[in-house]
Coordinates of C-alpha atoms in Angstrom, one line a residue:
Chain A
D1 CA -14.7 -15.1 -66.4
A2 CA -14.4 -15.6 -70.2
K3 CA -16.9 -18.3 -71.7
T4 CA -14.1 -19.7 -74.1
T5 CA -11.3 -21.9 -73.6
Q6 CA -8.1 -21.6 -76.2
P7 CA -5.0 -23.1 -76.0
P8 CA -2.1 -21.1 -74.5
S9 CA 0.1 -20.9 -77.2
M10 CA 0.7 -22.3 -80.7
D11 CA 3.6 -22.2 -83.2
C12 CA 3.3 -22.3 -86.9
A13 CA 5.6 -21.9 -89.8
E14 CA 5.4 -19.0 -92.0
G15 CA 3.5 -19.2 -95.2
R16 CA 1.7 -22.2 -93.7
A17 CA -2.1 -21.8 -92.8
A18 CA -2.6 -21.3 -89.0
N19 CA -5.7 -22.7 -87.5
L20 CA -6.4 -21.7 -84.1
P21 CA -9.2 -23.4 -82.2
C22 CA -11.9 -22.1 -79.7
N23 CA -14.2 -24.2 -77.2
H24 CA -17.2 -22.3 -76.6
S25 CA -19.8 -25.1 -75.4
T26 CA -21.7 -23.0 -73.4
I27 CA -22.9 -20.3 -76.0
S28 CA -26.3 -19.3 -76.6
G29 CA -28.6 -18.8 -79.6
N30 CA -28.1 -15.2 -79.8
E31 CA -24.3 -15.1 -79.4
Y32 CA -21.8 -14.0 -81.9
V33 CA -18.3 -15.4 -81.9
Y34 CA -15.8 -12.7 -81.9
W35 CA -12.1 -13.0 -82.9
Y36 CA -9.4 -10.0 -82.1
R37 CA -5.8 -10.0 -81.7
Q38 CA -3.1 -7.8 -79.9
I39 CA 0.2 -7.4 -81.2
H40 CA 2.6 -6.6 -78.3
S41 CA 1.7 -3.5 -76.4
Q42 CA -0.9 -2.4 -79.5
G43 CA -4.7 -2.1 -78.6
P44 CA -6.4 -5.3 -79.9
Q45 CA -7.5 -5.8 -83.9
Y46 CA -10.7 -7.0 -84.7
I47 CA -10.5 -9.9 -87.0
I48 CA -13.9 -11.6 -87.7
H49 CA -17.2 -12.4 -86.2
G50 CA -19.9 -14.8 -87.0
L51 CA -23.1 -16.5 -85.8
K52 CA -23.5 -19.7 -87.1
N53 CA -22.0 -20.0 -90.8
N54 CA -18.8 -19.6 -91.9
E55 CA -17.2 -16.3 -92.5
T56 CA -14.5 -15.2 -94.7
N57 CA -12.5 -11.6 -95.2
E58 CA -9.4 -10.6 -96.3
M59 CA -7.6 -11.2 -93.0
A60 CA -9.1 -14.9 -92.1
S61 CA -11.3 -17.2 -92.1
L62 CA -14.2 -18.5 -89.3
I63 CA -15.3 -21.9 -89.1
I64 CA -18.0 -22.3 -86.6
T65 CA -18.7 -26.2 -85.9
E66 CA -22.7 -27.2 -86.6
D67 CA -23.4 -27.3 -82.7
R68 CA -21.7 -23.9 -82.6
K69 CA -19.7 -25.5 -79.5
S70 CA -16.5 -24.5 -81.0
S71 CA -14.7 -22.4 -83.6
T72 CA -11.5 -22.3 -85.5
L73 CA -10.2 -19.1 -86.8
I74 CA -8.1 -19.8 -89.8
L75 CA -5.1 -17.3 -91.1
P76 CA -4.3 -18.9 -94.7
H77 CA -0.9 -17.8 -94.9
A78 CA 0.6 -16.6 -91.9
T79 CA 3.5 -14.5 -91.7
L80 CA 5.8 -13.1 -89.2
R81 CA 3.3 -10.1 -88.6
D82 CA 0.7 -12.0 -87.6
T83 CA 2.7 -13.4 -84.3
A84 CA 0.4 -12.0 -81.8
V85 CA -1.8 -13.4 -78.8
Y86 CA -5.4 -14.3 -80.3
Y87 CA -8.8 -13.5 -78.5
C88 CA -12.0 -15.7 -79.1
I89 CA -15.0 -13.9 -77.6
V90 CA -18.9 -14.6 -77.3
R91 CA -20.9 -12.0 -77.1
A92 CA -24.6 -11.6 -77.2
R93 CA -26.6 -9.6 -80.2
V94 CA -26.6 -5.9 -79.4
L95 CA -30.0 -4.1 -79.6
Y96 CA -30.6 -0.9 -80.8
G97 CA -29.9 1.6 -78.2
G98 CA -28.8 -1.5 -75.7
S99 CA -25.6 -1.4 -74.3
Q100 CA -23.0 -2.8 -76.5
G101 CA -21.9 -5.7 -73.8
N102 CA -18.2 -5.4 -73.1
L103 CA -16.0 -8.0 -74.6
I104 CA -15.0 -10.3 -71.9
F105 CA -11.2 -11.2 -73.0
G106 CA -9.8 -14.5 -71.6
K107 CA -5.9 -15.3 -71.9
G108 CA -5.8 -16.0 -75.4
T109 CA -3.7 -18.2 -77.5
K110 CA 0.0 -16.6 -78.2
L111 CA 0.6 -17.5 -82.0
S112 CA 4.3 -17.4 -82.8
V113 CA 5.1 -17.7 -86.8
K114 CA 8.5 -18.8 -87.5
P115 CA 10.5 -18.3 -90.4
Chain B
K1 CA -11.0 7.1 -92.4
A2 CA -9.4 7.7 -89.1
G3 CA -9.1 5.4 -86.3
V4 CA -9.5 5.7 -82.6
T5 CA -7.0 8.0 -81.1
Q6 CA -6.1 8.5 -77.6
T7 CA -4.0 11.2 -76.0
P8 CA -1.7 11.1 -74.4
R9 CA 0.2 7.9 -75.4
Y10 CA 2.3 7.5 -72.4
L11 CA 2.2 9.3 -69.1
I12 CA 3.9 9.0 -65.7
K13 CA 2.1 10.1 -62.5
T14 CA 2.6 9.7 -58.7
R15 CA 0.5 8.3 -56.2
G16 CA -1.8 10.1 -54.8
Q17 CA -2.5 12.4 -58.2
Q18 CA -5.2 12.2 -60.7
V19 CA -5.2 11.6 -64.6
T20 CA -7.2 12.3 -67.3
L21 CA -7.2 10.6 -70.8
S22 CA -8.6 11.3 -73.8
C23 CA -10.3 9.3 -76.6
S24 CA -11.6 10.3 -79.9
P25 CA -14.0 7.5 -81.6
I26 CA -13.9 6.9 -85.7
S27 CA -16.0 9.2 -86.9
G28 CA -19.8 8.2 -87.0
H29 CA -19.5 6.0 -83.8
R30 CA -21.1 7.0 -80.8
S31 CA -20.1 4.2 -78.6
V32 CA -17.1 4.5 -76.4
S33 CA -15.9 1.6 -74.2
W34 CA -12.8 1.8 -71.7
Y35 CA -10.6 -1.3 -70.9
Q36 CA -7.5 -1.5 -68.5
Q37 CA -4.9 -3.8 -69.5
T38 CA -2.6 -5.3 -66.7
P39 CA 0.0 -8.4 -66.8
G40 CA -2.0 -9.7 -64.0
Q41 CA -5.8 -9.3 -64.5
G42 CA -5.1 -8.9 -68.7
L43 CA -8.0 -7.0 -70.2
Q44 CA -10.6 -5.5 -68.3
F45 CA -13.6 -3.7 -68.9
L46 CA -14.2 -0.3 -67.0
F47 CA -17.2 1.7 -68.6
E48 CA -19.1 2.3 -71.8
Y49 CA -20.8 5.3 -72.7
F50 CA -23.4 5.9 -75.8
S51 CA -24.6 9.5 -76.6
E52 CA -23.1 11.0 -73.4
T53 CA -24.8 8.2 -71.0
Q54 CA -23.0 5.8 -69.0
R55 CA -24.8 2.2 -70.2
N56 CA -22.8 -0.3 -68.9
K57 CA -19.8 -0.4 -65.7
G58 CA -17.3 -3.0 -64.9
N59 CA -16.2 -4.0 -61.3
F60 CA -14.1 -0.9 -60.8
P61 CA -13.8 1.4 -57.6
G62 CA -15.5 5.3 -57.7
R63 CA -12.0 6.5 -58.5
F64 CA -12.4 5.4 -61.8
S65 CA -14.8 7.4 -63.8
G66 CA -15.6 8.8 -67.0
R67 CA -17.9 10.9 -69.5
Q68 CA -19.0 11.5 -73.1
F69 CA -19.4 14.7 -75.1
S70 CA -21.4 15.5 -78.0
N71 CA -19.3 14.9 -80.4
S72 CA -18.8 11.1 -79.0
R73 CA -15.6 12.1 -77.5
S74 CA -14.6 10.6 -74.4
E75 CA -12.3 11.1 -71.1
M76 CA -11.9 8.9 -68.4
N77 CA -10.4 10.1 -64.9
V78 CA -8.5 8.1 -62.3
S79 CA -8.3 9.9 -59.3
T80 CA -5.8 9.2 -56.2
L81 CA -3.7 7.2 -58.4
E82 CA -2.3 3.9 -56.6
L83 CA 0.6 1.9 -57.8
G84 CA -1.9 -0.7 -59.1
D85 CA -3.3 1.8 -61.5
S86 CA -0.3 1.3 -63.8
A87 CA -1.5 -0.3 -66.7
L88 CA -2.3 0.1 -70.7
Y89 CA -5.6 2.1 -70.7
L90 CA -7.5 1.2 -74.0
C91 CA -10.7 2.8 -75.8
A92 CA -12.8 1.2 -78.3
S93 CA -15.4 2.5 -80.4
S94 CA -18.4 1.1 -82.3
F95 CA -21.5 2.1 -83.9
G96 CA -23.6 1.7 -80.8
A97 CA -26.8 0.7 -83.1
G98 CA -28.6 -2.5 -82.9
G99 CA -27.7 -5.7 -85.1
P100 CA -24.7 -7.6 -85.7
Y101 CA -22.2 -5.1 -86.8
N102 CA -21.1 -3.9 -83.6
E103 CA -17.6 -4.9 -83.7
Q104 CA -15.1 -2.4 -81.5
F105 CA -12.1 -0.9 -82.7
F106 CA -9.5 0.0 -80.7
G107 CA -7.2 2.6 -80.3
P108 CA -3.4 2.3 -79.1
G109 CA -4.0 2.9 -75.7
T110 CA -2.4 5.1 -73.1
R111 CA 0.5 3.6 -71.1
L112 CA 0.2 5.2 -67.5
T113 CA 2.8 4.6 -65.1
V114 CA 2.1 5.4 -61.4
L115 CA 5.4 6.0 -59.0

């Protein structure tokens, strides 16, 4: 079973920030939070990941609470092309030569960006 | 840098037949994982290969098998196809080395239809 809980759907107006929450209350100290998204019938796309500090890249920002029990993915200026299912996943740090550990996908949040 | 490629993109087979799907990872990536996506079960992990060795396996019957070649390219095989094997089969590649930077990059998938 997925270790994360996400709302099933969210709407966002084009040009506004989309804030997608994720609960991972049982996360352990060596587990990272990863975000992927999947646009209809395409392969999932990696967005961002983090351990405990906030992270930002060209696609999004990831805010992780101090207790690490929840996080928020922020798309600063959502466009229609950001309409997708967003998956929040926790995964342990990989040791050299060790298994990558499979990504356990839950049902994700279906984000609809509306004009 | 080219992304993950999967061939063929679409495939139609009949029950009882077998099928082989191919995946070429991103150049330099040594780990390849396979996932099955269906509307009912979502994204589920099949297996992971690193340096031609299977390192991790999901909960699928023995009809599902895979292998990895010395150039990191991977194939998966499904024998005695059943209607329920109709799905999007996704391949993901990563460096496979230790540390936090092991995000998996997905290919576009192979859409298999079993009639």
